[in-house]
CSV table of C-alpha atoms in Angstrom, one decimal:
chain,number,residue,atom,x,y,z
A,755,UNK,CA,63.7,35.8,-0.2
A,756,UNK,CA,64.3,35.0,3.5
A,757,UNK,CA,64.5,31.3,4.4
A,758,UNK,CA,61.8,29.8,6.5
A,759,UNK,CA,62.9,29.4,10.2
A,760,UNK,CA,62.3,25.6,10.0
A,761,UNK,CA,65.1,24.0,8.0
A,762,UNK,CA,64.8,20.4,6.9
A,763,UNK,CA,67.8,18.9,5.1
A,764,UNK,CA,69.0,15.5,4.1
A,765,UNK,CA,71.4,13.8,1.8
A,766,UNK,CA,70.9,10.5,0.0
A,767,UNK,CA,73.5,8.1,1.2
A,768,UNK,CA,74.3,5.8,-1.7
A,769,UNK,CA,74.8,2.9,-2.2
A,770,UNK,CA,71.8,1.6,-0.2
A,771,UNK,CA,71.3,-2.0,0.6
A,772,UNK,CA,68.8,-3.6,-1.7
A,773,UNK,CA,66.8,-5.5,0.9
A,774,UNK,CA,67.4,-3.9,4.2
A,775,UNK,CA,64.3,-1.8,3.9
A,776,UNK,CA,62.2,-4.9,4.3
A,777,UNK,CA,63.3,-5.3,7.9
A,778,UNK,CA,63.8,-1.7,8.9
A,779,UNK,CA,60.4,-1.7,10.7
A,780,UNK,CA,61.8,-4.4,13.1
A,781,UNK,CA,65.1,-2.6,13.5
A,782,UNK,CA,63.3,0.7,14.3
A,783,UNK,CA,61.1,-0.8,17.1
A,784,UNK,CA,63.3,0.5,19.9
A,785,UNK,CA,63.0,4.0,18.4
A,786,UNK,CA,59.2,3.6,18.0
A,787,UNK,CA,58.8,2.7,21.7
A,788,UNK,CA,60.9,5.6,23.0
A,789,UNK,CA,59.2,8.0,20.6
A,790,UNK,CA,55.8,6.9,21.9
A,791,UNK,CA,56.8,8.1,25.3
A,792,UNK,CA,58.5,11.2,24.0
A,793,UNK,CA,55.5,12.3,21.9
A,794,UNK,CA,53.3,12.1,25.0
A,795,UNK,CA,55.8,14.4,26.7
A,796,UNK,CA,55.8,16.6,23.6
A,797,UNK,CA,52.0,17.0,23.8
A,798,UNK,CA,52.0,17.8,27.5
A,799,UNK,CA,54.9,20.3,27.1
A,800,UNK,CA,53.2,22.0,24.1
A,801,UNK,CA,50.1,22.6,26.3
A,802,UNK,CA,52.4,24.1,28.9
A,803,UNK,CA,54.1,26.2,26.2
A,804,UNK,CA,50.6,27.4,25.0
A,805,UNK,CA,49.8,29.0,28.3
A,806,UNK,CA,53.3,30.4,28.7
A,807,UNK,CA,53.0,32.1,25.3
A,808,UNK,CA,49.5,33.2,26.1
A,809,UNK,CA,50.6,35.0,29.3
A,810,UNK,CA,54.2,35.9,28.6
A,811,UNK,CA,54.7,35.9,24.8
A,812,UNK,CA,57.6,33.5,25.2
A,813,UNK,CA,58.2,29.8,24.6
A,814,UNK,CA,60.2,28.6,27.5
A,815,UNK,CA,63.7,27.8,26.0
A,816,UNK,CA,64.1,24.5,27.9
A,817,UNK,CA,60.8,23.2,26.7
A,818,UNK,CA,61.4,24.5,23.1
A,819,UNK,CA,64.7,22.6,22.9
A,820,UNK,CA,63.1,19.4,24.3
A,821,UNK,CA,60.3,19.5,21.7
A,822,UNK,CA,62.7,20.4,19.0
A,823,UNK,CA,64.7,17.3,20.0
A,824,UNK,CA,61.6,15.1,19.7
A,825,UNK,CA,61.0,16.5,16.2
A,826,UNK,CA,64.6,15.9,15.2
A,827,UNK,CA,64.5,12.3,16.6
A,828,UNK,CA,61.3,11.7,14.7
A,829,UNK,CA,62.7,13.1,11.4
A,830,UNK,CA,65.8,10.9,11.7
A,831,UNK,CA,63.8,7.8,12.3
A,832,UNK,CA,61.4,8.6,9.5
A,833,UNK,CA,64.3,9.3,7.1
A,834,UNK,CA,65.9,5.9,8.0
A,835,UNK,CA,62.6,4.0,7.8
A,836,UNK,CA,59.5,4.5,5.7
A,837,UNK,CA,59.4,8.3,5.6
A,838,UNK,CA,62.2,8.3,3.0
A,839,UNK,CA,64.4,5.2,3.1
A,840,UNK,CA,67.2,7.7,2.4
A,841,UNK,CA,70.0,6.1,4.6
A,842,UNK,CA,71.0,2.7,6.0
A,843,UNK,CA,72.8,4.4,8.9
A,844,UNK,CA,71.0,3.6,12.2
A,845,UNK,CA,69.5,6.8,13.9
A,846,UNK,CA,71.2,7.9,17.1
A,847,UNK,CA,69.3,7.9,20.4
A,848,UNK,CA,69.5,11.6,21.1
A,849,UNK,CA,67.5,14.8,21.2
A,850,UNK,CA,70.6,16.7,20.1
A,851,UNK,CA,71.3,18.0,16.6
A,852,UNK,CA,73.5,15.1,15.4
A,853,UNK,CA,75.0,17.2,12.5
A,854,UNK,CA,76.9,14.3,11.1
A,855,UNK,CA,73.6,12.3,10.5
A,856,UNK,CA,72.3,12.6,6.9
A,857,UNK,CA,69.0,14.0,8.0
A,858,UNK,CA,68.9,17.2,10.1
A,859,UNK,CA,66.2,19.5,11.4
A,860,UNK,CA,66.7,23.0,12.8
A,861,UNK,CA,64.2,25.5,14.1
A,862,UNK,CA,65.2,29.1,15.0
A,863,UNK,CA,64.2,29.9,18.6
A,864,UNK,CA,61.7,32.7,18.6
A,865,UNK,CA,62.5,35.4,21.1
A,866,UNK,CA,58.9,36.6,21.1
A,867,UNK,CA,55.6,35.0,19.9
A,868,UNK,CA,52.2,36.5,19.4
A,869,UNK,CA,49.9,36.0,22.3
A,870,UNK,CA,46.8,36.3,20.2
A,871,UNK,CA,48.0,34.2,17.3
A,872,UNK,CA,48.6,31.2,19.7
A,873,UNK,CA,44.8,30.9,20.1
A,874,UNK,CA,44.1,30.3,16.4
A,875,UNK,CA,47.2,29.2,14.4
A,876,UNK,CA,47.3,25.6,15.6
A,877,UNK,CA,43.8,24.8,14.4
A,878,UNK,CA,42.0,27.5,12.3
A,879,UNK,CA,44.9,29.0,10.4
A,880,UNK,CA,46.6,25.7,9.8
A,881,UNK,CA,43.5,24.0,8.3
A,882,UNK,CA,44.6,24.5,4.6
A,883,UNK,CA,48.0,23.0,5.4
A,884,UNK,CA,46.4,20.1,7.3
A,885,UNK,CA,44.4,19.2,4.2
A,886,UNK,CA,47.6,19.2,2.1
A,887,UNK,CA,49.8,17.4,4.6
A,888,UNK,CA,47.0,14.8,5.1
A,889,UNK,CA,47.2,14.0,1.4
A,890,UNK,CA,51.0,13.7,1.7
A,891,UNK,CA,51.1,11.5,4.8
A,892,UNK,CA,47.8,9.6,5.2
A,893,UNK,CA,45.9,9.9,2.0
A,894,UNK,CA,42.6,9.2,3.7
A,895,UNK,CA,39.6,9.6,1.4
A,896,UNK,CA,36.1,10.0,3.0
A,897,UNK,CA,33.2,8.9,0.9
A,898,UNK,CA,29.5,8.4,1.1
A,899,UNK,CA,28.1,5.2,-0.5
A,900,UNK,CA,24.4,5.4,-1.1
A,901,UNK,CA,22.0,2.6,-1.6
A,902,UNK,CA,18.4,3.1,-2.6
A,903,UNK,CA,17.1,6.6,-2.6
A,904,UNK,CA,15.3,6.2,0.8
A,905,UNK,CA,17.8,3.8,2.3
A,906,UNK,CA,20.4,6.2,3.6
A,907,UNK,CA,24.1,5.5,3.0
A,908,UNK,CA,27.3,4.4,4.5
A,909,UNK,CA,30.2,6.7,5.5
A,910,UNK,CA,33.6,5.0,5.0
A,911,UNK,CA,37.2,6.0,4.7
A,912,UNK,CA,39.9,4.6,2.4
A,913,UNK,CA,43.5,5.1,3.5
A,914,UNK,CA,46.0,4.4,0.8
A,915,UNK,CA,49.1,5.5,2.7
A,916,UNK,CA,49.5,9.0,1.3
A,917,UNK,CA,51.8,10.3,-1.5
A,918,UNK,CA,54.9,9.9,0.7
A,919,UNK,CA,54.2,6.3,1.4
A,920,UNK,CA,53.4,5.6,-2.2
A,921,UNK,CA,56.6,7.2,-3.5
A,922,UNK,CA,58.7,5.5,-0.9
A,923,UNK,CA,57.2,2.2,-1.9
A,924,UNK,CA,58.1,2.8,-5.5
A,925,UNK,CA,61.6,3.8,-4.4
A,926,UNK,CA,61.8,0.6,-2.4
A,927,UNK,CA,60.9,-1.5,-5.5
A,928,UNK,CA,63.6,0.3,-7.5
A,929,UNK,CA,66.1,-0.5,-4.7
A,930,UNK,CA,65.1,-4.1,-4.6
A,931,UNK,CA,65.5,-4.7,-8.4
A,932,UNK,CA,68.1,-2.2,-9.5
A,933,UNK,CA,70.0,-1.2,-6.3
A,934,UNK,CA,69.4,2.5,-7.0
A,935,UNK,CA,67.1,5.1,-5.5
A,936,UNK,CA,65.6,7.4,-8.2
A,937,UNK,CA,66.8,10.9,-7.5
A,938,UNK,CA,63.6,12.5,-8.8
A,939,UNK,CA,61.5,10.5,-6.3
A,940,UNK,CA,64.0,11.4,-3.5
A,941,UNK,CA,63.6,15.1,-4.2
A,942,UNK,CA,59.9,14.9,-4.2
A,943,UNK,CA,59.7,12.9,-1.0
A,944,UNK,CA,62.0,15.3,0.8
A,945,UNK,CA,59.9,18.3,-0.4
A,946,UNK,CA,56.8,16.7,1.1
A,947,UNK,CA,58.5,15.8,4.3
A,948,UNK,CA,59.8,19.4,4.6
A,949,UNK,CA,56.3,20.8,4.1
A,950,UNK,CA,54.9,18.4,6.8
A,951,UNK,CA,57.6,19.3,9.3
A,952,UNK,CA,57.2,23.0,8.7
A,953,UNK,CA,53.4,22.7,9.4
A,954,UNK,CA,54.2,20.6,12.5
A,955,UNK,CA,56.5,23.3,13.9
A,956,UNK,CA,53.9,26.0,13.2
A,957,UNK,CA,50.9,24.1,14.6
A,958,UNK,CA,53.0,23.2,17.7
A,959,UNK,CA,53.5,26.9,18.4
A,960,UNK,CA,57.3,26.9,17.7
A,961,UNK,CA,57.1,29.7,15.2
A,962,UNK,CA,54.7,32.4,14.1
A,963,UNK,CA,56.0,32.4,10.5
A,964,UNK,CA,53.2,30.9,8.4
A,965,UNK,CA,54.3,27.9,6.3
A,966,UNK,CA,54.8,28.8,2.6
A,967,UNK,CA,52.6,27.1,0.0
A,968,UNK,CA,55.5,25.8,-2.0
A,969,UNK,CA,57.1,22.4,-2.5
A,970,UNK,CA,60.8,22.9,-2.1
A,971,UNK,CA,62.2,19.7,-3.4
A,972,UNK,CA,65.6,18.2,-2.8
A,973,UNK,CA,67.7,17.6,0.2
A,974,UNK,CA,68.9,21.1,0.8
A,975,UNK,CA,67.2,24.3,1.9
A,976,UNK,CA,67.6,27.8,0.5
A,977,UNK,CA,70.8,29.5,1.8
A,978,UNK,CA,70.3,30.7,5.3
A,979,UNK,CA,70.6,34.4,6.0
A,980,UNK,CA,71.8,35.2,9.5
A,981,UNK,CA,69.5,37.9,11.0
A,982,UNK,CA,70.6,37.6,14.6
A,983,UNK,CA,74.0,37.2,16.2
A,984,UNK,CA,74.9,33.6,17.0
A,985,UNK,CA,75.2,34.4,20.7
A,986,UNK,CA,71.4,35.0,20.8
A,987,UNK,CA,70.7,31.4,20.0
A,988,UNK,CA,72.5,29.3,22.7
A,989,UNK,CA,70.9,25.9,22.7
A,990,UNK,CA,70.0,24.1,25.9
A,991,UNK,CA,71.7,20.7,26.4
A,992,UNK,CA,69.4,18.0,27.8
A,993,UNK,CA,71.3,15.4,29.8
A,994,UNK,CA,69.9,11.8,30.1
A,995,UNK,CA,68.6,12.7,33.6
A,996,UNK,CA,66.9,15.8,32.2
A,997,UNK,CA,65.2,13.8,29.4
A,998,UNK,CA,64.0,11.1,31.8
A,999,UNK,CA,62.7,13.5,34.4
A,1000,UNK,CA,60.8,15.7,31.8
A,1001,UNK,CA,59.4,12.6,30.0
A,1002,UNK,CA,58.3,10.9,33.2
A,1003,UNK,CA,56.8,14.1,34.5
A,1004,UNK,CA,54.9,14.6,31.3
A,1005,UNK,CA,53.6,11.0,31.4
A,1006,UNK,CA,52.3,11.6,34.9
A,1007,UNK,CA,50.7,14.8,33.8
A,1008,UNK,CA,49.1,13.0,30.9
A,1009,UNK,CA,47.8,10.4,33.3
A,1010,UNK,CA,46.3,13.2,35.4
A,1011,UNK,CA,44.3,14.2,32.4
A,1012,UNK,CA,42.8,10.7,32.2
A,1013,UNK,CA,42.0,10.6,35.9
A,1014,UNK,CA,40.5,14.1,35.7
A,1015,UNK,CA,38.2,13.2,32.8
A,1016,UNK,CA,37.2,9.9,34.6
A,1017,UNK,CA,36.6,11.8,37.8
A,1018,UNK,CA,34.5,14.4,36.0
A,1019,UNK,CA,32.4,11.6,34.3
A,1020,UNK,CA,31.9,9.7,37.6
A,1021,UNK,CA,31.0,13.0,39.4
A,1022,UNK,CA,28.4,13.8,36.7
A,1023,UNK,CA,27.0,10.3,37.0
A,1024,UNK,CA,26.8,10.7,40.8
A,1025,UNK,CA,25.0,14.0,40.5
A,1026,UNK,CA,22.5,12.3,38.2
A,1027,UNK,CA,21.5,10.1,41.2
A,1028,UNK,CA,17.7,10.2,41.9
A,1029,UNK,CA,16.3,11.4,45.2
A,1030,UNK,CA,16.0,7.7,46.3
A,1031,UNK,CA,19.7,7.1,45.7
A,1032,UNK,CA,19.5,5.2,42.3
A,1033,UNK,CA,21.6,5.9,39.2
A,1034,UNK,CA,19.4,4.9,36.2
A,1035,UNK,CA,19.9,4.2,32.5
A,1036,UNK,CA,17.4,3.7,29.8
A,1037,UNK,CA,17.7,0.3,28.3
A,1038,UNK,CA,15.2,1.0,25.4
A,1039,UNK,CA,11.8,-0.1,24.4
A,1040,UNK,CA,11.0,-3.8,24.6
A,1041,UNK,CA,8.0,-5.3,22.9
A,1042,UNK,CA,6.5,-8.7,22.0
A,1043,UNK,CA,3.3,-10.1,20.6
A,1044,UNK,CA,3.5,-13.0,23.1
A,1045,UNK,CA,2.5,-13.0,26.8
A,1046,UNK,CA,5.8,-12.4,28.5
A,1047,UNK,CA,9.3,-11.1,28.1
A,1048,UNK,CA,12.2,-12.6,30.0
A,1049,UNK,CA,15.9,-11.8,30.3
A,1050,UNK,CA,18.7,-14.2,29.8
A,1051,UNK,CA,20.0,-16.1,32.8
A,1052,UNK,CA,21.6,-13.9,35.5
A,1053,UNK,CA,24.1,-16.2,37.2
A,1054,UNK,CA,25.4,-15.1,40.6
A,1055,UNK,CA,28.1,-17.4,42.0
A,1056,UNK,CA,28.3,-17.8,45.8
A,1057,UNK,CA,31.8,-16.4,46.1
A,1058,UNK,CA,31.0,-13.4,44.0
A,1059,UNK,CA,27.9,-12.2,45.8
A,1060,UNK,CA,29.6,-9.9,48.3
A,1061,UNK,CA,31.7,-8.3,45.5
A,1062,UNK,CA,28.6,-7.9,43.3
A,1063,UNK,CA,26.6,-6.4,46.1
A,1064,UNK,CA,29.4,-3.9,46.8
A,1065,UNK,CA,29.6,-3.1,43.1
A,1066,UNK,CA,26.0,-2.5,42.2
A,1067,UNK,CA,24.3,-2.2,45.6
A,1068,UNK,CA,20.5,-2.5,45.3
A,1069,UNK,CA,19.1,-3.1,41.8
A,1070,UNK,CA,15.9,-1.8,40.3
A,1071,UNK,CA,14.1,-2.8,37.2
A,1072,UNK,CA,11.4,-0.5,36.0
A,1073,UNK,CA,9.1,-1.2,33.1
A,1074,UNK,CA,6.8,1.7,32.0
A,1075,UNK,CA,3.8,0.4,30.1
A,1076,UNK,CA,2.2,2.2,27.3
A,1077,UNK,CA,-1.4,1.2,28.1
A,1078,UNK,CA,-1.9,-1.9,30.2
A,1079,UNK,CA,-0.5,-2.1,33.8
A,1080,UNK,CA,2.6,-4.3,33.9
A,1081,UNK,CA,3.9,-6.9,36.3
A,1082,UNK,CA,7.7,-7.2,36.9
A,1083,UNK,CA,9.1,-10.1,38.8
A,1084,UNK,CA,12.5,-11.6,39.6
A,1085,UNK,CA,12.6,-15.3,40.2
A,1086,UNK,CA,15.0,-18.2,40.2
A,1087,UNK,CA,15.3,-19.3,36.6
A,1088,UNK,CA,14.0,-22.8,37.1
A,1089,UNK,CA,10.8,-21.5,38.8
A,1090,UNK,CA,10.2,-18.9,36.0
A,1091,UNK,CA,10.7,-21.4,33.2
A,1092,UNK,CA,8.4,-23.8,35.0
A,1093,UNK,CA,5.7,-21.2,35.1
A,1094,UNK,CA,6.2,-20.2,31.5
A,1095,UNK,CA,6.4,-23.8,30.2
A,1096,UNK,CA,3.9,-24.0,27.4
A,1097,UNK,CA,3.3,-20.2,27.5
A,1098,UNK,CA,4.3,-18.1,24.4
A,1099,UNK,CA,7.0,-15.8,25.4
A,1100,UNK,CA,10.2,-14.1,24.1
A,1101,UNK,CA,13.6,-14.0,25.7
A,1102,UNK,CA,15.6,-10.8,25.4
A,1103,UNK,CA,19.0,-11.9,24.0
A,1104,UNK,CA,20.8,-8.6,23.6
A,1105,UNK,CA,20.1,-5.0,24.2
A,1106,UNK,CA,22.1,-1.9,23.1
A,1107,UNK,CA,19.8,1.1,22.8
A,1108,UNK,CA,17.3,0.4,20.1
A,1109,UNK,CA,19.0,-2.8,18.9
A,1110,UNK,CA,17.2,-5.5,21.0
A,1111,UNK,CA,17.1,-9.2,19.9
A,1112,UNK,CA,14.6,-11.8,21.0
A,1113,UNK,CA,14.5,-15.6,21.1
A,1114,UNK,CA,10.9,-16.8,20.6
A,1115,UNK,CA,9.3,-19.7,22.6
A,1116,UNK,CA,6.0,-20.8,21.2
A,1117,UNK,CA,3.0,-21.7,23.3
A,1118,UNK,CA,-0.4,-20.3,24.5
A,1119,UNK,CA,-1.8,-18.1,27.2
A,1120,UNK,CA,-0.8,-18.6,30.8
A,1121,UNK,CA,-3.3,-20.5,33.0
A,1122,UNK,CA,-2.8,-18.2,36.0
A,1123,UNK,CA,-1.9,-14.6,36.5
A,1124,UNK,CA,1.7,-13.8,37.4
A,1125,UNK,CA,0.8,-11.9,40.5
A,1126,UNK,CA,-0.9,-15.1,42.0
A,1127,UNK,CA,2.4,-17.0,42.2
A,1128,UNK,CA,4.5,-17.1,45.4
A,1129,UNK,CA,8.0,-18.0,44.0
A,1130,UNK,CA,9.0,-14.5,43.1
A,1131,UNK,CA,12.1,-13.2,45.0
A,1132,UNK,CA,10.9,-9.7,44.2
A,1133,UNK,CA,7.8,-8.4,42.5
A,1134,UNK,CA,6.0,-5.2,41.8
A,1135,UNK,CA,3.6,-3.3,39.6
A,1136,UNK,CA,5.9,-1.9,36.8
A,1137,UNK,CA,8.9,-1.7,39.1
A,1138,UNK,CA,10.9,-4.0,41.3
A,1139,UNK,CA,13.9,-3.6,43.6
A,1140,UNK,CA,16.1,-6.5,44.5
A,1141,UNK,CA,19.2,-7.2,46.7
A,1142,UNK,CA,21.6,-9.4,44.8
A,1143,UNK,CA,21.4,-13.1,46.0
A,1144,UNK,CA,23.4,-16.2,44.9
A,1145,UNK,CA,21.8,-18.4,42.2
A,1146,UNK,CA,20.5,-18.4,38.7
A,1147,UNK,CA,17.9,-15.7,38.2
A,1148,UNK,CA,15.7,-14.1,35.5
A,1149,UNK,CA,13.5,-11.1,35.1
A,1150,UNK,CA,9.9,-11.6,33.8
A,1151,UNK,CA,7.8,-8.8,32.4
A,1152,UNK,CA,4.1,-9.4,31.7
A,1153,UNK,CA,0.8,-7.6,31.5
A,1154,UNK,CA,-0.7,-7.8,35.0
A,1155,UNK,CA,-3.8,-9.4,33.5
A,1156,UNK,CA,-1.8,-12.0,31.5
A,1157,UNK,CA,-2.8,-10.7,28.1
A,1158,UNK,CA,-0.7,-9.9,25.0
A,1159,UNK,CA,1.0,-8.0,23.5
A,1160,UNK,CA,3.6,-6.7,26.0
A,1161,UNK,CA,5.2,-3.3,25.4
A,1162,UNK,CA,7.3,-1.3,27.8
A,1163,UNK,CA,10.1,1.3,28.1
A,1164,UNK,CA,12.7,-0.4,30.3
A,1165,UNK,CA,14.9,1.4,32.8
A,1166,UNK,CA,17.7,-0.3,34.8
A,1167,UNK,CA,19.1,1.3,37.9
A,1168,UNK,CA,21.4,0.6,40.8
A,1169,UNK,CA,22.6,2.4,43.9
A,1170,UNK,CA,26.3,2.1,43.0
A,1171,UNK,CA,27.5,2.8,46.6
A,1172,UNK,CA,31.2,3.3,45.5
A,1173,UNK,CA,30.6,6.1,43.0
A,1174,UNK,CA,31.1,9.0,45.4
A,1175,UNK,CA,34.3,7.4,46.7
A,1176,UNK,CA,35.6,6.8,43.3
A,1177,UNK,CA,35.0,10.4,42.2
A,1178,UNK,CA,36.9,11.7,45.3
A,1179,UNK,CA,39.7,9.1,44.7
A,1180,UNK,CA,40.1,10.1,41.0
A,1181,UNK,CA,40.4,13.8,41.8
A,1182,UNK,CA,42.9,13.0,44.6
A,1183,UNK,CA,44.9,10.9,42.1
A,1184,UNK,CA,44.7,13.8,39.6
A,1185,UNK,CA,46.2,16.2,42.2
A,1186,UNK,CA,48.9,13.8,43.1
A,1187,UNK,CA,49.8,13.0,39.5
A,1188,UNK,CA,49.9,16.7,38.6
A,1189,UNK,CA,52.0,17.6,41.6
A,1190,UNK,CA,54.5,14.7,40.9
A,1191,UNK,CA,54.5,15.4,37.2
A,1192,UNK,CA,55.1,19.1,37.6
A,1193,UNK,CA,57.9,18.4,40.1
A,1194,UNK,CA,59.6,16.1,37.8
A,1195,UNK,CA,59.3,18.5,34.8
A,1196,UNK,CA,60.8,21.3,37.0
A,1197,UNK,CA,63.6,18.9,38.0
A,1198,UNK,CA,64.3,18.1,34.4
A,1199,UNK,CA,64.3,21.8,33.5
A,1200,UNK,CA,66.8,22.4,36.3
A,1201,UNK,CA,69.0,19.6,35.1
A,1202,UNK,CA,69.1,21.0,31.6
A,1203,UNK,CA,71.9,23.4,31.1
A,1204,UNK,CA,73.2,25.7,28.4
A,1205,UNK,CA,76.8,24.9,27.3
A,1206,UNK,CA,79.3,27.2,28.8
A,1207,UNK,CA,80.5,30.0,26.5
A,1208,UNK,CA,83.9,29.5,25.1
A,1209,UNK,CA,86.6,31.4,26.9
A,1210,UNK,CA,88.9,33.6,24.9
A,1211,UNK,CA,92.6,32.8,25.2
A,1212,UNK,CA,94.5,35.8,26.6
A,1213,UNK,CA,96.7,37.4,24.1
A,1214,UNK,CA,100.4,36.4,24.4
A,1215,UNK,CA,102.6,39.0,26.1
A,1216,UNK,CA,106.0,39.8,24.7
């Protein structure tokens, strides 16, 4: 049986400190921070490798060795910390192989990869393994809790840490009280980690060999069979400058994804602008059995007026009535409250889609119709437009004839004068970030170098 091209090995370094595992999460923080950046770079470079494989059938060697280094680094930190607790030796800060460390990971470099397989193996083909590895590493259980037969249910998840986390916790308890790590648990933990790392390498396009459905326990792999001459696998050495350049370039490229998504969203929002220049959103249906609906206080400070005007531009409130013609007005809050004093009305306290709350104010019918009043800063039949002014304001929605109830579909809109400029700026930022990121990645690739082959000593002459 040929060995799998992903080899995960480890040795249990005993004796282990009984209580060091309690603080290893603190000791490993520098590694967690660096790995956070490295994994962003890993993701970006995997996308680059995806297209390289799709068009050339090859995984660029420099990118392969960088991503292999990230997996090695991750495995060493996991082995030191709560992925195994198998050693007290602090992990080295390197992407290199570190053969003297008790946890090692090697992946054979594939000279050729399937162009078609790259489209499916990372999601469709790996699904059965994802389910198994999820049980090993996260242990999330999704359940549906039902109430009454017609009352629907609640979808919730329970995460109990996975089998690896549970077994490592048991091993930690043994360490604390006996000073020994149960070898049976160690073998099982290593087998699960080996399975997870094989799946990670396959899903991240680093091999076409489908991961086997077998739990190879223990710290050592099956004996390796050399199928290619050693000279065919010359690793690339990443210097500190190469690592920094590739990582920073990948981070910039990752940022470009964010600006591109934001620019697309703002562009779509700008294209949704109506012919009169407003960008609208549906606030939902509002209804009351009283005679009026009001909003909460809209406070506009004097110093913030110019900023708010630049931010929202001109504001429009539109209330579409279901039967009776509606009156919509914007007034200073004191004037509106004076008019509604003694009038039964509801104040809208919150609104997110269909979830709208009201604060009730008891009273009777208004003595005068809202349209007869002169204190309105802006008023209209079912729709009002308003330029932001300093002060404390409120929006009042009533039936034009002063009757009850009041029901309307509310739409809020603004001109948002900055939206087009923001879209252009985000796409310019995307181009700049992509250019800078690509340049840094290429610099990092150029800085990476394969070790020079050993020179043979000339034969001595007699």
